XYZ file of C-alpha atoms in Angstrom:
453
model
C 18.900 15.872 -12.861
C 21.052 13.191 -14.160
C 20.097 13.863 -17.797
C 22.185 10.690 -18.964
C 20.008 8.077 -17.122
C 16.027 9.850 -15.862
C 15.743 11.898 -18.756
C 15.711 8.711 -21.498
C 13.651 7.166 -18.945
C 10.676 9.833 -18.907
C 11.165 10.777 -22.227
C 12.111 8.238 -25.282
C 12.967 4.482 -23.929
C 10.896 2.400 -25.233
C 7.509 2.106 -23.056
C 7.794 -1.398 -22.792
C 11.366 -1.427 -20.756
C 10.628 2.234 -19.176
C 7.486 0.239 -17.194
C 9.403 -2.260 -17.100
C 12.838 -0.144 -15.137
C 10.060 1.543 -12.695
C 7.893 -1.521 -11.894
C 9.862 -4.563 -11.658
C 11.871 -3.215 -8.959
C 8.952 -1.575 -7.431
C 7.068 -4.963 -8.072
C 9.397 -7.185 -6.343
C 9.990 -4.479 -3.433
C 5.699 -4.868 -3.211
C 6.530 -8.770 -3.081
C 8.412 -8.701 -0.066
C 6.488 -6.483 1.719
C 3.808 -8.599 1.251
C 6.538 -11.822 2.207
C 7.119 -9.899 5.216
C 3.578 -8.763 6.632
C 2.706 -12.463 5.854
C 6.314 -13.649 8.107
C 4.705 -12.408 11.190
C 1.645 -13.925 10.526
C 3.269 -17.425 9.327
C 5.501 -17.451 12.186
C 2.755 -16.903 14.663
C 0.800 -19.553 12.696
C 3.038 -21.957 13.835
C 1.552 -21.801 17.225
C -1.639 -23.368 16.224
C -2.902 -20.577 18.719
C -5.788 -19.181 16.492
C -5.947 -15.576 19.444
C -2.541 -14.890 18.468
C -3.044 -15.023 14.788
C -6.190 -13.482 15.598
C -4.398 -10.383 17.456
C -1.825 -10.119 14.565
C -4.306 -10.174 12.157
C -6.702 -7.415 14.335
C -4.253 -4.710 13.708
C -3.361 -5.089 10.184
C -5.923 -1.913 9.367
C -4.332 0.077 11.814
C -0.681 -0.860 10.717
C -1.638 0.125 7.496
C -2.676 3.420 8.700
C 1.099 4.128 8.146
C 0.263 3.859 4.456
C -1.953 7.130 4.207
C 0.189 9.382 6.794
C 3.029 8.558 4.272
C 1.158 9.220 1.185
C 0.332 12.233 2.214
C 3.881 13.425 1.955
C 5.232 10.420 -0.137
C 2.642 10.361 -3.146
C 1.701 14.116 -3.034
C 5.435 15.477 -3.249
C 6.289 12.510 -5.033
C 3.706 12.930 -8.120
C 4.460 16.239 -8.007
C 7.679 16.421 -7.986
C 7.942 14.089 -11.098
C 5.255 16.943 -12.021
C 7.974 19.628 -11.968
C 11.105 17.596 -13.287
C 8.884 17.688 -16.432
C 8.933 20.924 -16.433
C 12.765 21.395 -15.682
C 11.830 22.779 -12.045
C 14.682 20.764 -10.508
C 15.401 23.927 -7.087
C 11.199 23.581 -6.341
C 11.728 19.498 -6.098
C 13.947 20.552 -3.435
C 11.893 22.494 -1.390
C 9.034 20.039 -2.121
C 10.997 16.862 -0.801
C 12.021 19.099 2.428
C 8.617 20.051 3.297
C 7.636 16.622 2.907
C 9.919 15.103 5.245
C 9.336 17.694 7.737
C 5.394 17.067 7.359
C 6.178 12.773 7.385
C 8.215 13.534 11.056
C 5.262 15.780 12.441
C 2.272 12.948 11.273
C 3.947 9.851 12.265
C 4.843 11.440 16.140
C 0.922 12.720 16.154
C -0.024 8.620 15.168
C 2.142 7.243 18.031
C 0.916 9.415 20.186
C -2.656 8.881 19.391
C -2.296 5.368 19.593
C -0.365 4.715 22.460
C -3.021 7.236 24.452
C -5.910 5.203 23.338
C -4.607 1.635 23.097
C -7.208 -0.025 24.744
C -10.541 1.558 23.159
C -8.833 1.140 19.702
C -9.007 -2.317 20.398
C -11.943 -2.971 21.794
C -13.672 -1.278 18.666
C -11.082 -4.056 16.499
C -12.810 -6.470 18.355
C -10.500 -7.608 20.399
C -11.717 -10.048 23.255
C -10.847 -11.359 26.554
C -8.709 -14.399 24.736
C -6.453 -11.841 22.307
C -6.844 -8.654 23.773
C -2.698 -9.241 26.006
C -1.153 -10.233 22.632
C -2.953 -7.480 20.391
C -1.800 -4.569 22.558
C 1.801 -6.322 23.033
C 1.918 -6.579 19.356
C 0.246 -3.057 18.374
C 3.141 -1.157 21.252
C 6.008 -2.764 18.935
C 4.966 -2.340 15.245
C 2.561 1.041 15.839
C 3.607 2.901 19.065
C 7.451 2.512 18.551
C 7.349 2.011 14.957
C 5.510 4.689 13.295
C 8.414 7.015 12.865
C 10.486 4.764 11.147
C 7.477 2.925 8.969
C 6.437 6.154 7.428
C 9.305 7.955 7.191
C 10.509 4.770 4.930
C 7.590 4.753 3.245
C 7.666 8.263 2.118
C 11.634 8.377 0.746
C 10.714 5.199 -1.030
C 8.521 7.319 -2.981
C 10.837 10.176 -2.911
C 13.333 7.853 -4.862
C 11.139 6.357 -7.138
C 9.644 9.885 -8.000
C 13.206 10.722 -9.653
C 13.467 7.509 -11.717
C 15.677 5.600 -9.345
C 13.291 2.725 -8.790
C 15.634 0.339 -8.239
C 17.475 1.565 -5.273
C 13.945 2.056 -3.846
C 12.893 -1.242 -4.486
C 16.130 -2.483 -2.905
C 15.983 -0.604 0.236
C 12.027 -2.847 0.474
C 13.330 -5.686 -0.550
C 16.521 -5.653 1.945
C 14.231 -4.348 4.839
C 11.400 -7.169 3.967
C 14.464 -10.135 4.078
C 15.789 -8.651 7.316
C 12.215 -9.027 8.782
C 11.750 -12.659 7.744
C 15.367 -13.531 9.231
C 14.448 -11.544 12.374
C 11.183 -13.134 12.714
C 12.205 -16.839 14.056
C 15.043 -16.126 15.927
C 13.038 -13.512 18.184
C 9.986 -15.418 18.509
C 11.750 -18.948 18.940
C 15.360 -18.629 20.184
C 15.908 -15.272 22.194
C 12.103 -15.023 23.474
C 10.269 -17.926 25.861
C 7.416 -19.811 24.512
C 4.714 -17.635 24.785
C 6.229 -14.645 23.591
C 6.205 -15.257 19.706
C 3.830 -12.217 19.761
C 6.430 -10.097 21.041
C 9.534 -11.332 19.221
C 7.573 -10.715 15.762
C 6.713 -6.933 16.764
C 9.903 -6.500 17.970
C 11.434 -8.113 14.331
C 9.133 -6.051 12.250
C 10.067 -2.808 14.293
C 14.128 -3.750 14.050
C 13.562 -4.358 10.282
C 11.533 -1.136 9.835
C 14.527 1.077 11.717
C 17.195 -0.435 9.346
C 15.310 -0.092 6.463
C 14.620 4.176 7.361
C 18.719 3.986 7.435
C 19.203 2.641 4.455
C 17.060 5.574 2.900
C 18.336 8.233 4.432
C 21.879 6.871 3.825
C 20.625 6.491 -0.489
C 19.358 9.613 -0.767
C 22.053 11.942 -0.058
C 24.052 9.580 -2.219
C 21.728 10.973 -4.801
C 22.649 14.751 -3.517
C 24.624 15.614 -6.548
C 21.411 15.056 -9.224
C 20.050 17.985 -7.290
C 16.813 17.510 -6.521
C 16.494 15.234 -3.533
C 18.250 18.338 -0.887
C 17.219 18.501 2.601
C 16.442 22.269 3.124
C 15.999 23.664 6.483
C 11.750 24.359 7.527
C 11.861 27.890 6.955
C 12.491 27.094 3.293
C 9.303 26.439 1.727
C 8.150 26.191 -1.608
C 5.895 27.679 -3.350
C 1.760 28.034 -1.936
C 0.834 26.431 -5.485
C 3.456 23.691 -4.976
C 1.751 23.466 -1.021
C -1.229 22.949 -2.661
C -0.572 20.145 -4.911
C 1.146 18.383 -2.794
C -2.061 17.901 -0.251
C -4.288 18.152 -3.204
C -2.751 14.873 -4.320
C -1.690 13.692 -0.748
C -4.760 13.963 1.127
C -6.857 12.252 -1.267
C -4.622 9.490 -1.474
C -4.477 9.193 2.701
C -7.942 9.326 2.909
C -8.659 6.832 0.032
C -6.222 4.176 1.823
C -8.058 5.305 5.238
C -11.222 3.796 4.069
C -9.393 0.838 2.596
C -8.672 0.011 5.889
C -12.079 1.049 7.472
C -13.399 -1.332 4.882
C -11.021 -3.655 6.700
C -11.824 -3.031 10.318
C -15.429 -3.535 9.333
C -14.678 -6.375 7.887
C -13.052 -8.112 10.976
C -16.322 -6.222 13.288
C -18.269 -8.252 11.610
C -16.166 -11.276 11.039
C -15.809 -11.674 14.806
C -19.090 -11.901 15.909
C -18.583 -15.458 13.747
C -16.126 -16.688 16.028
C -12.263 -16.475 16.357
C -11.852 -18.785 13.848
C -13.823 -17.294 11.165
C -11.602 -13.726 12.180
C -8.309 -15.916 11.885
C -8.776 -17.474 8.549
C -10.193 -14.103 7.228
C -7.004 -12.222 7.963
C -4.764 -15.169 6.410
C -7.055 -14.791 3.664
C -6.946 -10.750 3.664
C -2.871 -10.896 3.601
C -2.741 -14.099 0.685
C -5.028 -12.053 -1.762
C -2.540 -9.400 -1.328
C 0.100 -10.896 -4.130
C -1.929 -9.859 -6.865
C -2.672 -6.562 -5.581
C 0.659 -5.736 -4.503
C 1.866 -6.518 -7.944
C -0.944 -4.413 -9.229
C 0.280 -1.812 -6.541
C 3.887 -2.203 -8.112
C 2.996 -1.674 -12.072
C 0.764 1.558 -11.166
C 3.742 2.791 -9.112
C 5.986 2.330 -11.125
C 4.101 4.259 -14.261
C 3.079 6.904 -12.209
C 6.253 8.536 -12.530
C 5.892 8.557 -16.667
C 2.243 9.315 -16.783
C 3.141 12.727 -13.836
C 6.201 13.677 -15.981
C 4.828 13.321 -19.410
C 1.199 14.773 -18.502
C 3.491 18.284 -17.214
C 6.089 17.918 -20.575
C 2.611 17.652 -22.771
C 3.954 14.699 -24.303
C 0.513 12.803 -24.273
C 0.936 10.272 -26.837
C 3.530 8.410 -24.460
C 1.584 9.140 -21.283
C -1.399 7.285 -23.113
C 1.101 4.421 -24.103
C 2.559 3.877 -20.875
C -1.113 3.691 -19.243
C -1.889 1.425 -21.784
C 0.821 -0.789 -21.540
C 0.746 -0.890 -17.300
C -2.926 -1.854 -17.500
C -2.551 -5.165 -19.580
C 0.316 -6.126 -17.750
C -2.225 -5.986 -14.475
C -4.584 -7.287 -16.227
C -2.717 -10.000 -17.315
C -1.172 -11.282 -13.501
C -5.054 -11.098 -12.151
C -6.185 -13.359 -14.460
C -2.512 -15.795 -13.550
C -3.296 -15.123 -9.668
C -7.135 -15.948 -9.532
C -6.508 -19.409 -11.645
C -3.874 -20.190 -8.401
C -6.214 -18.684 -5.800
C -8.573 -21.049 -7.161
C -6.600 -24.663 -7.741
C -4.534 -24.004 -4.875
C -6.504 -22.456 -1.685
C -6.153 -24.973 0.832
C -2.452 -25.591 0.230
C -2.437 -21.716 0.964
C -4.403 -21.869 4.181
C -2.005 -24.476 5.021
C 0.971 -22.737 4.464
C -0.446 -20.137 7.585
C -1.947 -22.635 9.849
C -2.831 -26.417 10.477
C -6.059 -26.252 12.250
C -8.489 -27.765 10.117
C -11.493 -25.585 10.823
C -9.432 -22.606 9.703
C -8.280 -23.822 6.896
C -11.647 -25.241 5.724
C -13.477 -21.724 6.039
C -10.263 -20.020 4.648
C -10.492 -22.373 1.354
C -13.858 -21.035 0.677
C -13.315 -16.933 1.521
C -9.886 -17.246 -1.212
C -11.576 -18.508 -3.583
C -14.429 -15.780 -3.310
C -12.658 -13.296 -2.452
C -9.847 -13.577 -5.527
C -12.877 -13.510 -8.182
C -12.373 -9.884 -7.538
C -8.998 -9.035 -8.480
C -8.645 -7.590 -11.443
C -11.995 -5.131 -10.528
C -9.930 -4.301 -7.656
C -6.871 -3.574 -10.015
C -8.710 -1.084 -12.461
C -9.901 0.297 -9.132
C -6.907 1.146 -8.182
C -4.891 1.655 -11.760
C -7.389 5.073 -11.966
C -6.919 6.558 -9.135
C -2.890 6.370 -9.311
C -3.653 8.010 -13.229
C -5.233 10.618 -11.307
C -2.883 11.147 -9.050
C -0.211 10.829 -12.294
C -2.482 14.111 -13.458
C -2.241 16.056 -10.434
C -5.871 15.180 -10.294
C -6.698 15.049 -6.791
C -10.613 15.818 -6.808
C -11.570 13.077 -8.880
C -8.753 10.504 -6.805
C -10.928 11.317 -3.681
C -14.149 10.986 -5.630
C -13.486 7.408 -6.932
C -12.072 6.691 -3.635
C -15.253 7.887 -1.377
C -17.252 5.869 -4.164
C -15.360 2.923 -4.192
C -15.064 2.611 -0.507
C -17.776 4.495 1.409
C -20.387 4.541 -1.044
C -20.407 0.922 -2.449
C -17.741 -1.595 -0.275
C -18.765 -0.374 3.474
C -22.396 -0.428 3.143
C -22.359 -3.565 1.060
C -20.868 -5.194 3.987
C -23.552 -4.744 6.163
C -26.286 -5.148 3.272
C -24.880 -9.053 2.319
C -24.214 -9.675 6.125
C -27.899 -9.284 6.938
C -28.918 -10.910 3.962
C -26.012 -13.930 3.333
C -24.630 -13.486 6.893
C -20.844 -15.185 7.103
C -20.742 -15.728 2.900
C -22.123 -12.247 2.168
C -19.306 -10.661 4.100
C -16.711 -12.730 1.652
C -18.719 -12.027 -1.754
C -19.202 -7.797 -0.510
C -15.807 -6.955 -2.196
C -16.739 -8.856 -5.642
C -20.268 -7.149 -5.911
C -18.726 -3.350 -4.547
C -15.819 -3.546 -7.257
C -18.383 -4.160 -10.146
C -19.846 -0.620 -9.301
C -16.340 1.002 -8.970
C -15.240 0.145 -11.717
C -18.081 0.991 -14.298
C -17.965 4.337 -12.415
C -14.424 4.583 -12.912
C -13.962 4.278 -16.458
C -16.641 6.626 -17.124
C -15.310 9.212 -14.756
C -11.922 8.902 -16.504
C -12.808 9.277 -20.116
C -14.956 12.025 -19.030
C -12.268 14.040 -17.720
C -10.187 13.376 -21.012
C -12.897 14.313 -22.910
C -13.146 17.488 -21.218
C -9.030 18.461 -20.813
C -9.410 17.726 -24.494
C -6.396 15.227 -24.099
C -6.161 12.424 -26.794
């Protein structure tokens, strides 16, 4: 471990600048993936063709199904092996981080596969249609089929960096692959490719971008070879079955919790369709605007998970407490900036995406519903990555069932029948009052009961 840099970090700078080193780098790496899943979406916008920002915006959920087959690997091994630098374990990191790429490789060929082999009834239940069905599956063989490998495999070593302390170089690697994206986006779609193909020149940008990126990972980490603790091992060298454990017992809840994100999602657009491809375009520009505040959200509790993992296994939990403390006011404090900008500036937003007026008048109204619920959806969140900073796996995949199966799914359907179009914008608001009550309780109770003040 490089004891001159990570171990002030974990253990006595200042809480203010030690969230501070981990999040802003992991903040403005969130930023430009958010920049970057928006490029595709902008670029395509340009079109005025509502079926092709329709397609794009059909297979966001399943695009972010990448997210949970690399947290598996990525937040599991990553929490815990922040876990065991805290307890001076630095050979078992090893073995963890090897079994973790090993287990990223064998997921992301099994999602390929998967979807590639059932392409077309994976859209239909989307909703694709007749109008957007060509450019979906064009779209869905460049980003999913071809780029699964290299999307999760870059998603897990980005946590596999971060996990150490070395936020920064993880937050470059995003940044760097999110720029290469944007520049890759209009000169595939509107100078190599014909008109008509802006579909396929922004999958085949985001899947370039998403290659270089995996390089640029690889390439960092065995930079980092000499700290130790990030060592490829060959798959015959295992850690230990407790280690195994942890890392799915931190890993699986997180995939499944980010599974049901996005079946909240693909619900979402079910339903939204049968309003029209309009309605289904202006709710997926909507779906990827919100996501600046939550991606900064996403950032801060990233970036303290880290502290709260290693200080939780030193027993230092005076500066575990201050850390959490500190991370949640700064979320706290960018909801409250984002929804005042959601709401004065909406239709500029929708604008930004698309100039079709119908689109941009319905989108006006879903932002400035939807963003009412951001900082719910921020303590949401900020809990279950402290339970996942606690090795707390059981009660991450109970607020995550809760949040998203119990209360956001069904309230879909509930406000649809009852509110129809509206009640589908205002479900996400009236779900995230419920999580989060249930959350804080949930979370004192368990510190009431580890007897940790």
């Amino acid at each position: 471990m490089k004891k001159n840099v990570n171990k002030e970090l974990f253990e006595s700078m200042t809480v203010s600048r030690a969230v501070r080193t981990m999040a802003v780098p992991t903040i403005i790496g969130q930023l430009i993936v958010l920049v970057y899943s928006m490029a595709d979406t902008f670029f395509v916008g340009r079109t005025n063709n509502p079926d092709m920002v329709a397609a794009t915006s059909l297979l966001l959920p399943v695009f972010n199904l990448s997210i949970p087959l690399s947290g598996v690997a990525g937040i599991g091994g990553g929490a815990l092996i922040s876990r065991l630098l805290g307890e001076n374990k630095e050979q078992e990191c090893s073995r963890v981080y090897s079994f973790c790429v090993y287990l990223s490789l064998i997921l992301a060929i099994c999602f390929s596969t998967g979807v590639f082999l059932f392409m077309d009834p994976l859209l239909t239940l989307l909703g694709a249609n007749e109008a957007n069905h060509a450019f979906a599956r064009t779209y869905a063989m460049c980003v999913i089929v071809a780029g699964a490998l290299p999307t999760i495999l870059t998603n897990m070593l980005a946590n596999m960096v971060r996990c150490i302390g070395e936020s920064g170089k993880a937050g470059f690697g995003v940044t760097m692959g999110g720029i290469i994206n944007i520049i890759l986006d209009p000169i595939f779609m509107f100078v190599i490719l014909p008109p008509g193909y802006e579909v396929l020149g922004a999958g085949i940008a985001t899947f370039l971008s998403n290659c270089i990126t995996c390089i640029y990972f690889i390439v960092t980490i065995f930079r980092l070879r000499h700290m130790g603790v990030l060592i490829l091992k060959g798959p015959n060298y295992l850690p230990e079955k407790k280690s195994l454990a942890a890392v799915f017992a931190i890993g699986v809840p997180a995939a499944v919790t980010t599974l049901l994100f996005d079946c909240d999602y693909i619900v979402l657009d079910k339903l939204m369709s049968g309003y029209g491809n309009t309605a289904l375009a202006a709710v997926g520009i909507v779906l990827k605007a919100e996501r600046l505040p939550l991606n900064i959200g996403i950032g801060i509790c990233q970036g303290m998970v880290p502290i709260v993992a290693y200080n939780f296994a030193s027993g230092d939990h005076e500066r575990m407490h201050a850390v959490a403390r500190f991370s949640k006011r700064c979320g706290i404090i960018c909801a409250l900036i984002s929804i005042a900008m959601y709401e004065a500036f909406a239709p500029y937003i929708m604008r930004f995406f698309i100039d079709e007026s119908q689109t941009v008048t319905l989108g006006t109204d879903f932002l400035r519903i939807r963003c009412l619920a951001t900082i719910l959806m921020f303590l949401s969140f900020f809990h279950v990555h402290l339970f996942n900073g606690y090795g707390r796996g059981r009660e991450a995949l109970f607020l995550g069932v809760m949040r998203w199966a119990v209360f956001n799914i069904p309230m879909l359907f509930v406000l649809n029948a009852i509110f129809g179009i509206y009640g589908l914008v205002w479900a996400q608001f009236a779900a995230d009052v419920l999580t989060v009550v249930l959350s804080v309780r949930t979370h004192k109770r368990y510190l009431s009961r580890m007897r940790i003040s």
